[in-house]
mmCIF file of C-alpha atoms and ligand atoms in Angstrom:
data_model
loop_
_atom_site.group_PDB
_atom_site.id
_atom_site.type_symbol
_atom_site.label_atom_id
_atom_site.label_comp_id
_atom_site.label_asym_id
_atom_site.label_seq_id
_atom_site.Cartn_x
_atom_site.Cartn_y
_atom_site.Cartn_z
ATOM 1 C CA MET A 1 4.251 -8.152 27.945
ATOM 2 C CA ALA A 2 2.383 -10.228 25.363
ATOM 3 C CA CYS A 3 -0.500 -8.862 23.356
ATOM 4 C CA PRO A 4 -3.738 -10.853 23.696
ATOM 5 C CA ASN A 5 -5.144 -12.642 20.654
ATOM 6 C CA ILE A 6 -8.737 -13.072 19.581
ATOM 7 C CA LYS A 7 -10.137 -15.861 17.437
ATOM 8 C CA LEU A 8 -11.321 -15.275 13.900
ATOM 9 C CA ASN A 9 -14.425 -17.114 12.673
ATOM 10 C CA ASN A 10 -12.325 -19.972 11.278
ATOM 11 C CA GLY A 11 -10.399 -20.523 14.519
ATOM 12 C CA VAL A 12 -7.228 -18.685 13.440
ATOM 13 C CA GLU A 13 -5.925 -16.420 16.216
ATOM 14 C CA ILE A 14 -5.001 -12.797 15.573
ATOM 15 C CA PRO A 15 -3.140 -10.448 17.947
ATOM 16 C CA LEU A 16 -5.289 -7.441 18.910
ATOM 17 C CA ILE A 17 -2.480 -4.954 18.200
ATOM 18 C CA GLY A 18 -0.773 -4.902 14.812
ATOM 19 C CA LEU A 19 1.888 -2.582 13.417
ATOM 20 C CA GLY A 20 0.558 -0.426 10.553
ATOM 21 C CA THR A 21 2.951 0.229 7.669
ATOM 22 C CA TRP A 22 1.200 2.617 5.258
ATOM 23 C CA GLN A 23 3.090 5.776 4.229
ATOM 24 C CA SER A 24 6.344 4.636 5.740
ATOM 25 C CA GLY A 25 9.190 6.097 3.719
ATOM 26 C CA PRO A 26 11.702 3.936 1.839
ATOM 27 C CA ASN A 27 14.198 2.245 4.162
ATOM 28 C CA GLU A 28 12.017 2.936 7.199
ATOM 29 C CA VAL A 29 9.719 -0.089 7.255
ATOM 30 C CA ALA A 30 12.267 -2.885 7.597
ATOM 31 C CA SER A 31 13.831 -1.241 10.665
ATOM 32 C CA ALA A 32 10.418 -0.427 12.159
ATOM 33 C CA VAL A 33 9.221 -4.014 11.719
ATOM 34 C CA GLU A 34 12.473 -5.453 13.049
ATOM 35 C CA TYR A 35 12.335 -3.208 16.118
ATOM 36 C CA ALA A 36 8.643 -3.881 16.733
ATOM 37 C CA VAL A 37 9.036 -7.647 16.579
ATOM 38 C CA LYS A 38 12.471 -8.112 18.154
ATOM 39 C CA GLU A 39 12.534 -5.420 20.821
ATOM 40 C CA VAL A 40 8.894 -4.759 21.704
ATOM 41 C CA GLY A 41 6.887 -7.933 21.171
ATOM 42 C CA TYR A 42 4.599 -7.133 18.229
ATOM 43 C CA ARG A 43 3.495 -10.338 16.493
ATOM 44 C CA HIS A 44 1.165 -8.819 13.892
ATOM 45 C CA ILE A 45 2.144 -6.687 10.887
ATOM 46 C CA ASP A 46 -0.362 -5.052 8.523
ATOM 47 C CA CYS A 47 0.874 -4.335 5.007
ATOM 48 C CA ALA A 48 -0.486 -4.226 1.459
ATOM 49 C CA TRP A 49 0.696 -4.636 -2.108
ATOM 50 C CA ALA A 50 -0.424 -1.060 -2.721
ATOM 51 C CA TYR A 51 1.902 0.301 -0.011
ATOM 52 C CA GLY A 52 4.853 -0.961 -2.053
ATOM 53 C CA ASN A 53 6.554 -2.189 1.114
ATOM 54 C CA GLU A 54 6.023 -5.944 1.248
ATOM 55 C CA LYS A 55 9.699 -6.683 0.517
ATOM 56 C CA GLU A 56 10.818 -4.436 3.368
ATOM 57 C CA VAL A 57 8.255 -5.944 5.734
ATOM 58 C CA GLY A 58 9.573 -9.426 4.920
ATOM 59 C CA GLU A 59 13.128 -8.223 5.452
ATOM 60 C CA GLY A 60 12.248 -6.711 8.835
ATOM 61 C CA ILE A 61 10.618 -9.937 9.955
ATOM 62 C CA ARG A 62 13.638 -12.000 8.899
ATOM 63 C CA ARG A 63 16.043 -9.583 10.602
ATOM 64 C CA SER A 64 14.054 -9.869 13.857
ATOM 65 C CA GLY A 65 15.061 -13.517 14.180
ATOM 66 C CA VAL A 66 11.565 -14.427 15.399
ATOM 67 C CA PRO A 67 10.228 -17.494 13.569
ATOM 68 C CA ARG A 68 7.718 -16.785 10.787
ATOM 69 C CA SER A 69 5.225 -19.132 12.480
ATOM 70 C CA GLU A 70 4.988 -16.745 15.453
ATOM 71 C CA ILE A 71 4.099 -13.726 13.338
ATOM 72 C CA PHE A 72 0.719 -12.802 11.883
ATOM 73 C CA ILE A 73 1.086 -11.145 8.466
ATOM 74 C CA THR A 74 -1.753 -9.376 6.645
ATOM 75 C CA SER A 75 -1.545 -8.177 3.063
ATOM 76 C CA LYS A 76 -4.198 -6.875 0.679
ATOM 77 C CA LEU A 77 -5.463 -7.384 -2.853
ATOM 78 C CA TRP A 78 -5.247 -4.164 -4.849
ATOM 79 C CA CYS A 79 -8.211 -2.841 -6.861
ATOM 80 C CA THR A 80 -6.658 -3.498 -10.272
ATOM 81 C CA HIS A 81 -6.025 -7.169 -9.416
ATOM 82 C CA HIS A 82 -9.565 -8.504 -8.878
ATOM 83 C CA GLN A 83 -9.458 -10.684 -11.989
ATOM 84 C CA ARG A 84 -6.187 -12.408 -11.064
ATOM 85 C CA VAL A 85 -6.293 -12.989 -7.341
ATOM 86 C CA GLU A 86 -4.004 -16.026 -7.170
ATOM 87 C CA ALA A 87 -1.287 -14.287 -9.195
ATOM 88 C CA ALA A 88 -1.590 -11.273 -6.859
ATOM 89 C CA VAL A 89 -1.280 -13.547 -3.826
ATOM 90 C CA ASP A 90 1.777 -15.224 -5.347
ATOM 91 C CA GLU A 91 3.355 -11.812 -5.922
ATOM 92 C CA SER A 92 2.742 -10.781 -2.301
ATOM 93 C CA LEU A 93 4.155 -14.102 -1.061
ATOM 94 C CA ALA A 94 7.287 -13.638 -3.176
ATOM 95 C CA ASN A 95 7.685 -10.026 -2.024
ATOM 96 C CA LEU A 96 7.355 -11.001 1.629
ATOM 97 C CA GLY A 97 9.492 -14.126 1.212
ATOM 98 C CA THR A 98 6.925 -16.349 2.890
ATOM 99 C CA GLY A 99 4.968 -19.431 1.901
ATOM 100 C CA TYR A 100 1.627 -18.247 3.282
ATOM 101 C CA LEU A 101 -0.262 -15.181 4.455
ATOM 102 C CA ASP A 102 -2.154 -15.240 7.735
ATOM 103 C CA LEU A 103 -4.784 -12.837 6.424
ATOM 104 C CA TYR A 104 -5.516 -11.460 2.964
ATOM 105 C CA LEU A 105 -7.974 -8.615 2.518
ATOM 106 C CA MET A 106 -9.840 -7.213 -0.442
ATOM 107 C CA HIS A 107 -8.428 -3.686 -0.024
ATOM 108 C CA TRP A 108 -11.538 -1.900 -1.396
ATOM 109 C CA PRO A 109 -14.819 -3.354 -2.718
ATOM 110 C CA ILE A 110 -14.048 -1.737 -6.037
ATOM 111 C CA HIS A 111 -12.548 -3.164 -9.212
ATOM 112 C CA LEU A 112 -10.428 -0.643 -11.129
ATOM 113 C CA ASN A 113 -9.631 -1.274 -14.781
ATOM 114 C CA PRO A 114 -6.534 -3.507 -14.927
ATOM 115 C CA ASN A 115 -5.881 -2.328 -18.491
ATOM 116 C CA GLY A 116 -6.310 1.355 -17.728
ATOM 117 C CA ASN A 117 -3.849 4.217 -17.992
ATOM 118 C CA ASP A 118 -2.180 3.501 -14.634
ATOM 119 C CA PRO A 119 -1.459 0.163 -12.895
ATOM 120 C CA LYS A 120 -2.607 1.463 -9.512
ATOM 121 C CA PHE A 121 -5.020 4.401 -9.979
ATOM 122 C CA PRO A 122 -6.311 4.276 -13.578
ATOM 123 C CA LYS A 123 -8.457 7.212 -14.635
ATOM 124 C CA ARG A 124 -10.882 7.828 -17.482
ATOM 125 C CA PRO A 125 -10.254 10.714 -19.890
ATOM 126 C CA ASP A 126 -12.639 12.895 -17.802
ATOM 127 C CA GLY A 127 -10.434 12.370 -14.724
ATOM 128 C CA THR A 128 -12.797 10.064 -12.807
ATOM 129 C CA ARG A 129 -11.569 6.731 -11.489
ATOM 130 C CA ASP A 130 -11.677 3.964 -14.075
ATOM 131 C CA VAL A 131 -13.994 1.607 -12.180
ATOM 132 C CA LEU A 132 -15.409 -1.538 -13.773
ATOM 133 C CA THR A 133 -18.958 -1.074 -12.492
ATOM 134 C CA ASP A 134 -20.261 -4.386 -13.870
ATOM 135 C CA TRP A 135 -17.754 -6.469 -11.860
ATOM 136 C CA LYS A 136 -19.082 -8.550 -8.951
ATOM 137 C CA ILE A 137 -16.898 -8.543 -5.847
ATOM 138 C CA SER A 138 -18.343 -11.983 -5.048
ATOM 139 C CA ASP A 139 -16.339 -13.227 -8.064
ATOM 140 C CA THR A 140 -13.201 -11.754 -6.494
ATOM 141 C CA TRP A 141 -14.116 -13.436 -3.230
ATOM 142 C CA LYS A 142 -14.476 -16.887 -4.860
ATOM 143 C CA GLN A 143 -10.866 -16.612 -6.047
ATOM 144 C CA MET A 144 -9.792 -15.616 -2.528
ATOM 145 C CA GLU A 145 -11.595 -18.666 -1.110
ATOM 146 C CA ALA A 146 -9.735 -20.855 -3.620
ATOM 147 C CA CYS A 147 -6.407 -19.521 -2.305
ATOM 148 C CA VAL A 148 -7.388 -20.529 1.242
ATOM 149 C CA LYS A 149 -8.199 -24.032 -0.009
ATOM 150 C CA LYS A 150 -4.771 -24.192 -1.663
ATOM 151 C CA GLY A 151 -3.080 -23.308 1.645
ATOM 152 C CA LYS A 152 -1.684 -19.974 0.460
ATOM 153 C CA ILE A 153 -3.763 -17.934 2.945
ATOM 154 C CA ARG A 154 -5.043 -18.850 6.421
ATOM 155 C CA ALA A 155 -7.941 -16.385 6.555
ATOM 156 C CA ILE A 156 -9.611 -13.916 4.199
ATOM 157 C CA GLY A 157 -11.395 -10.676 4.869
ATOM 158 C CA VAL A 158 -12.481 -7.366 3.429
ATOM 159 C CA SER A 159 -11.663 -3.736 3.993
ATOM 160 C CA ASN A 160 -13.695 -0.577 3.549
ATOM 161 C CA CYS A 161 -16.953 -2.539 3.248
ATOM 162 C CA SER A 162 -20.167 -1.006 4.566
ATOM 163 C CA GLN A 163 -23.055 -3.075 5.913
ATOM 164 C CA LYS A 164 -24.856 -2.422 2.611
ATOM 165 C CA VAL A 165 -21.992 -3.799 0.503
ATOM 166 C CA LEU A 166 -21.668 -6.838 2.729
ATOM 167 C CA GLU A 167 -25.391 -7.574 2.773
ATOM 168 C CA GLU A 168 -26.093 -6.917 -0.891
ATOM 169 C CA GLN A 169 -22.910 -7.801 -2.734
ATOM 170 C CA LEU A 170 -21.020 -10.349 -0.668
ATOM 171 C CA LEU A 171 -22.534 -12.293 2.238
ATOM 172 C CA PRO A 172 -25.334 -13.990 0.229
ATOM 173 C CA PHE A 173 -22.733 -15.457 -2.145
ATOM 174 C CA VAL A 174 -19.892 -16.596 0.117
ATOM 175 C CA GLU A 175 -18.796 -20.025 1.213
ATOM 176 C CA MET A 176 -16.406 -18.488 3.781
ATOM 177 C CA VAL A 177 -17.764 -15.531 5.772
ATOM 178 C CA PRO A 178 -15.136 -12.751 5.820
ATOM 179 C CA ALA A 179 -12.984 -13.071 8.926
ATOM 180 C CA VAL A 180 -12.511 -9.296 9.287
ATOM 181 C CA ASP A 181 -13.560 -5.925 7.901
ATOM 182 C CA GLN A 182 -10.736 -3.374 8.169
ATOM 183 C CA LEU A 183 -12.151 0.142 8.458
ATOM 184 C CA GLU A 184 -11.392 3.665 9.553
ATOM 185 C CA ILE A 185 -12.404 3.358 13.208
ATOM 186 C CA HIS A 186 -11.278 5.751 15.921
ATOM 187 C CA LEU A 187 -12.511 8.167 18.568
ATOM 188 C CA TYR A 188 -14.036 10.549 16.000
ATOM 189 C CA ASN A 189 -15.383 7.818 13.695
ATOM 190 C CA PRO A 190 -16.305 4.952 16.041
ATOM 191 C CA GLN A 191 -18.777 3.337 13.601
ATOM 192 C CA HIS A 192 -20.805 1.891 16.490
ATOM 193 C CA LYS A 193 -23.587 0.488 14.253
ATOM 194 C CA LEU A 194 -21.259 -1.115 11.738
ATOM 195 C CA VAL A 195 -19.096 -2.621 14.480
ATOM 196 C CA GLU A 196 -22.207 -4.103 16.100
ATOM 197 C CA PHE A 197 -23.349 -5.508 12.726
ATOM 198 C CA LEU A 198 -19.943 -7.057 12.040
ATOM 199 C CA LYS A 199 -19.829 -8.697 15.452
ATOM 200 C CA SER A 200 -23.355 -10.101 14.916
ATOM 201 C CA LYS A 201 -22.047 -11.826 11.761
ATOM 202 C CA GLY A 202 -18.867 -13.145 13.376
ATOM 203 C CA ILE A 203 -16.699 -10.667 11.446
ATOM 204 C CA VAL A 204 -13.900 -9.087 13.499
ATOM 205 C CA PRO A 205 -13.627 -5.295 13.061
ATOM 206 C CA GLN A 206 -10.128 -3.929 12.498
ATOM 207 C CA ALA A 207 -9.346 -0.262 13.118
ATOM 208 C CA TYR A 208 -7.104 1.596 10.705
ATOM 209 C CA SER A 209 -5.926 5.157 11.279
ATOM 210 C CA PRO A 210 -6.635 4.766 15.025
ATOM 211 C CA LEU A 211 -4.677 7.959 15.798
ATOM 212 C CA GLY A 212 -6.295 9.922 12.970
ATOM 213 C CA SER A 213 -3.593 8.991 10.411
ATOM 214 C CA THR A 214 -0.841 11.347 9.243
ATOM 215 C CA GLY A 215 0.352 13.583 12.066
ATOM 216 C CA SER A 216 -1.911 11.755 14.569
ATOM 217 C CA PRO A 217 -4.436 14.628 14.971
ATOM 218 C CA LEU A 218 -6.537 12.756 17.555
ATOM 219 C CA LEU A 219 -3.765 13.119 20.119
ATOM 220 C CA GLY A 220 -5.069 16.609 20.831
ATOM 221 C CA ASP A 221 -8.515 15.411 21.897
ATOM 222 C CA GLU A 222 -9.480 16.748 25.335
ATOM 223 C CA THR A 223 -11.256 13.630 26.583
ATOM 224 C CA ALA A 224 -8.339 11.389 25.637
ATOM 225 C CA ALA A 225 -5.914 13.869 27.213
ATOM 226 C CA ALA A 226 -7.893 13.994 30.469
ATOM 227 C CA LEU A 227 -7.993 10.204 30.759
ATOM 228 C CA ALA A 228 -4.288 10.031 29.926
ATOM 229 C CA LYS A 229 -3.576 12.444 32.771
ATOM 230 C CA LYS A 230 -5.809 10.492 35.154
ATOM 231 C CA TYR A 231 -3.930 7.231 34.489
ATOM 232 C CA GLU A 232 -0.459 8.751 33.896
ATOM 233 C CA LEU A 233 -0.433 7.472 30.328
ATOM 234 C CA GLN A 234 -0.108 9.110 26.895
ATOM 235 C CA PRO A 235 -3.181 10.208 24.874
ATOM 236 C CA ALA A 236 -2.164 7.661 22.195
ATOM 237 C CA ASP A 237 -2.440 4.890 24.797
ATOM 238 C CA ILE A 238 -6.016 5.942 25.586
ATOM 239 C CA LEU A 239 -7.007 6.207 21.899
ATOM 240 C CA LEU A 240 -5.607 2.748 21.147
ATOM 241 C CA GLY A 241 -6.650 1.143 24.445
ATOM 242 C CA TYR A 242 -10.211 2.370 23.848
ATOM 243 C CA LEU A 243 -10.410 0.280 20.658
ATOM 244 C CA VAL A 244 -8.546 -2.771 21.946
ATOM 245 C CA SER A 245 -10.861 -2.834 25.007
ATOM 246 C CA LYS A 246 -13.734 -3.419 22.579
ATOM 247 C CA ASP A 247 -11.962 -6.365 20.900
ATOM 248 C CA ILE A 248 -11.349 -4.249 17.812
ATOM 249 C CA VAL A 249 -8.032 -5.271 16.230
ATOM 250 C CA THR A 250 -6.056 -2.010 16.185
ATOM 251 C CA LEU A 251 -3.271 -1.085 13.762
ATOM 252 C CA PRO A 252 -1.213 1.936 14.877
ATOM 253 C CA LYS A 253 1.494 2.891 12.386
ATOM 254 C CA SER A 254 4.812 4.289 13.475
ATOM 255 C CA VAL A 255 8.384 4.189 12.240
ATOM 256 C CA THR A 256 9.649 5.879 15.421
ATOM 257 C CA PRO A 257 11.086 3.354 17.913
ATOM 258 C CA ALA A 258 9.850 5.122 21.078
ATOM 259 C CA ARG A 259 6.327 5.372 19.630
ATOM 260 C CA ILE A 260 6.365 1.791 18.355
ATOM 261 C CA GLU A 261 7.144 0.765 21.923
ATOM 262 C CA SER A 262 4.690 3.040 23.724
ATOM 263 C CA ASN A 263 1.873 2.220 21.304
ATOM 264 C CA PHE A 264 2.220 -1.421 22.351
ATOM 265 C CA LYS A 265 3.020 -1.231 26.059
ATOM 266 C CA GLY A 266 0.957 1.885 26.805
ATOM 267 C CA THR A 267 -2.049 0.449 25.026
ATOM 268 C CA LEU A 268 -1.954 -2.722 27.092
ATOM 269 C CA ALA A 269 -1.641 -0.578 30.230
ATOM 270 C CA ALA A 270 -4.637 1.499 29.142
ATOM 271 C CA VAL A 271 -6.698 -1.650 28.511
ATOM 272 C CA SER A 272 -6.021 -2.737 32.080
ATOM 273 C CA LYS A 273 -7.064 0.653 33.485
ATOM 274 C CA LEU A 274 -9.975 1.978 31.413
ATOM 275 C CA THR A 275 -13.289 1.455 33.200
ATOM 276 C CA LYS A 276 -16.709 0.908 31.643
ATOM 277 C CA GLY A 277 -17.448 4.520 32.538
ATOM 278 C CA ASP A 278 -14.325 5.724 30.713
ATOM 279 C CA ILE A 279 -15.285 3.703 27.635
ATOM 280 C CA ALA A 280 -18.810 5.157 27.720
ATOM 281 C CA GLN A 281 -17.305 8.651 27.941
ATOM 282 C CA LEU A 282 -15.089 7.938 24.925
ATOM 283 C CA ASP A 283 -18.023 6.361 23.044
ATOM 284 C CA ALA A 284 -19.926 9.634 23.345
ATOM 285 C CA VAL A 285 -17.194 11.913 21.976
ATOM 286 C CA ALA A 286 -17.957 11.622 18.249
ATOM 287 C CA ALA A 287 -21.693 12.082 18.709
ATOM 288 C CA ALA A 288 -21.038 15.299 20.653
ATOM 289 C CA GLY A 289 -20.073 17.167 17.465
ATOM 290 C CA LYS A 290 -16.677 15.635 16.778
ATOM 291 C CA GLN A 291 -17.631 13.055 14.111
ATOM 292 C CA LYS A 292 -14.908 13.182 11.475
ATOM 293 C CA ARG A 293 -13.166 10.992 8.923
ATOM 294 C CA PHE A 294 -9.562 11.466 7.966
ATOM 295 C CA ILE A 295 -9.249 8.924 5.149
ATOM 296 C CA THR A 296 -12.488 9.326 3.176
ATOM 297 C CA PRO A 297 -11.025 8.492 -0.220
ATOM 298 C CA PRO A 298 -11.417 11.366 -2.628
ATOM 299 C CA TRP A 299 -11.852 8.645 -5.201
ATOM 300 C CA GLY A 300 -14.923 7.368 -3.369
ATOM 301 C CA VAL A 301 -16.755 10.542 -4.193
ATOM 302 C CA ASP A 302 -16.566 10.298 -7.950
ATOM 303 C CA LEU A 303 -17.796 6.719 -8.187
ATOM 304 C CA GLY A 304 -21.488 7.430 -7.905
ATOM 305 C CA PHE A 305 -21.831 4.337 -5.684
ATOM 306 C CA ASP A 306 -23.887 4.431 -2.556
ATOM 307 C CA ASN A 307 -21.674 1.908 -0.852
ATOM 308 C CA TRP A 308 -19.041 3.665 1.223
ATOM 309 C CA PRO A 309 -18.891 2.825 4.914
ATOM 310 C CA GLN A 310 -20.854 5.388 6.908
HETATM 311 P P1 NDP B 1 -2.326 6.103 12.361
HETATM 312 O O1 NDP B 1 -3.611 6.581 12.939
HETATM 313 O O2 NDP B 1 -1.742 4.821 12.821
HETATM 314 O O3 NDP B 1 -1.286 7.306 12.550
HETATM 315 C C1 NDP B 1 0.016 7.247 12.060
HETATM 316 C C2 NDP B 1 0.677 8.603 12.351
HETATM 317 O O4 NDP B 1 0.752 8.803 13.759
HETATM 318 C C3 NDP B 1 2.081 8.694 11.824
HETATM 319 O O5 NDP B 1 2.260 10.034 11.420
HETATM 320 C C4 NDP B 1 2.942 8.365 13.047
HETATM 321 O O6 NDP B 1 4.190 8.997 12.947
HETATM 322 C C5 NDP B 1 2.112 8.990 14.150
HETATM 323 N N1 NDP B 1 2.235 8.330 15.470
HETATM 324 C C6 NDP B 1 2.171 7.005 15.726
HETATM 325 N N2 NDP B 1 2.247 6.773 17.036
HETATM 326 C C7 NDP B 1 2.376 7.975 17.649
HETATM 327 C C8 NDP B 1 2.517 8.377 19.003
HETATM 328 N N3 NDP B 1 2.531 7.486 20.000
HETATM 329 N N4 NDP B 1 2.616 9.714 19.263
HETATM 330 C C9 NDP B 1 2.605 10.621 18.264
HETATM 331 N N5 NDP B 1 2.469 10.287 16.959
HETATM 332 C C10 NDP B 1 2.354 8.974 16.648
HETATM 333 O O7 NDP B 1 -2.529 6.123 10.776
HETATM 334 P P2 NDP B 1 -2.522 5.191 9.504
HETATM 335 O O8 NDP B 1 -3.412 5.868 8.524
HETATM 336 O O9 NDP B 1 -1.152 4.860 9.106
HETATM 337 O O10 NDP B 1 -3.291 3.852 9.935
HETATM 338 C C11 NDP B 1 -2.654 2.759 10.535
HETATM 339 C C12 NDP B 1 -2.496 1.572 9.598
HETATM 340 O O11 NDP B 1 -3.766 1.090 9.138
HETATM 341 C C13 NDP B 1 -1.774 1.898 8.282
HETATM 342 O O12 NDP B 1 -0.410 2.103 8.454
HETATM 343 C C14 NDP B 1 -2.161 0.703 7.448
HETATM 344 O O13 NDP B 1 -1.411 -0.434 7.821
HETATM 345 C C15 NDP B 1 -3.640 0.563 7.827
HETATM 346 N N6 NDP B 1 -4.527 1.321 6.900
HETATM 347 C C16 NDP B 1 -5.395 0.611 6.094
HETATM 348 C C17 NDP B 1 -6.226 1.244 5.209
HETATM 349 C C18 NDP B 1 -7.157 0.440 4.354
HETATM 350 O O14 NDP B 1 -7.734 0.990 3.395
HETATM 351 N N7 NDP B 1 -7.347 -0.833 4.650
HETATM 352 C C19 NDP B 1 -6.242 2.714 5.068
HETATM 353 C C20 NDP B 1 -5.362 3.399 6.005
HETATM 354 C C21 NDP B 1 -4.551 2.707 6.873
HETATM 355 P P3 NDP B 1 5.617 8.216 12.836
HETATM 356 O O15 NDP B 1 5.428 7.013 11.957
HETATM 357 O O16 NDP B 1 6.488 9.247 12.208
HETATM 358 O O17 NDP B 1 6.022 7.870 14.234
#
């Protein structure tokens, strides 16, 4: 069963289901990617420099035997690399062993001090994140646009950007409108308003942590469980199918073969079964007292910025 694609605003097609790879232990990712691509039919892998797993992702893709041209690879620019985007892209390309990325995202709309006390999470002496508050993310974006023009990336996007950040700090200054905004979107944090805004601007929403992240806490939700029972599916299928039904690109992570398989096949089955009424029922869950984030970065709190996605 093939996963449907949708078109990004520059015509590039992206599969609606992608394999997430964050927090996969060493020596787990290559096998997970190989299995997902070779045995199940995934054609979209989401990784990031910051996950430290690009080499393994590349290895998994090569081991699958499926041609690179059939696979959609996303990686992300880390927060300490905003002043040297092309070098960061080149590093990701070398890690993955590929000549181009299908999608490259600004991981967070935050520039952390590249000369700070840690290459990934630099902190000031008082323990707060070492953010360069006078940096303009539109300057980062211009470098990302240049990499598209050089043929190193097919599409560029953002992650963790609120409507406010997009409207005030990015969209007025871009030549290329971001193709996607990758956000924490799931049953308990559906971000209806932001999703609607993104779609109005031609920006595809991508859902990370669609199962509630580590330990998949959303699997215990009663509404998802009831719909799973009704359709003889798993709760995960309902949670993922709910998002895919709305044309939200969805990125479930698993390193467990049976889950990698069911997250793909079960989701497509759920998409074919969920009715408008079911979707409306799921849409109402968060508002009925269940609104919750699982990934709110603790380092978002100490920035003093009013720009985190709501
Ligand atoms: P998910 O919501 O995808 O949940 C992953 C967890 O659910 C793992 O513990 C996994 O276990 C478990 N799981 C997966 N499928 C099933 C299943 N069918 N039944 C039971 N348990 C299951 O969380 P993530 O936070 O990883 O988000 C997904 C992806 O989104 C990331 O991997 C990453 O690629 C991206 N992301 C991007 C962020 C950003 O800032 N742009 C931030 C966070 C995530 P196991 O692996 O052991 O099977």
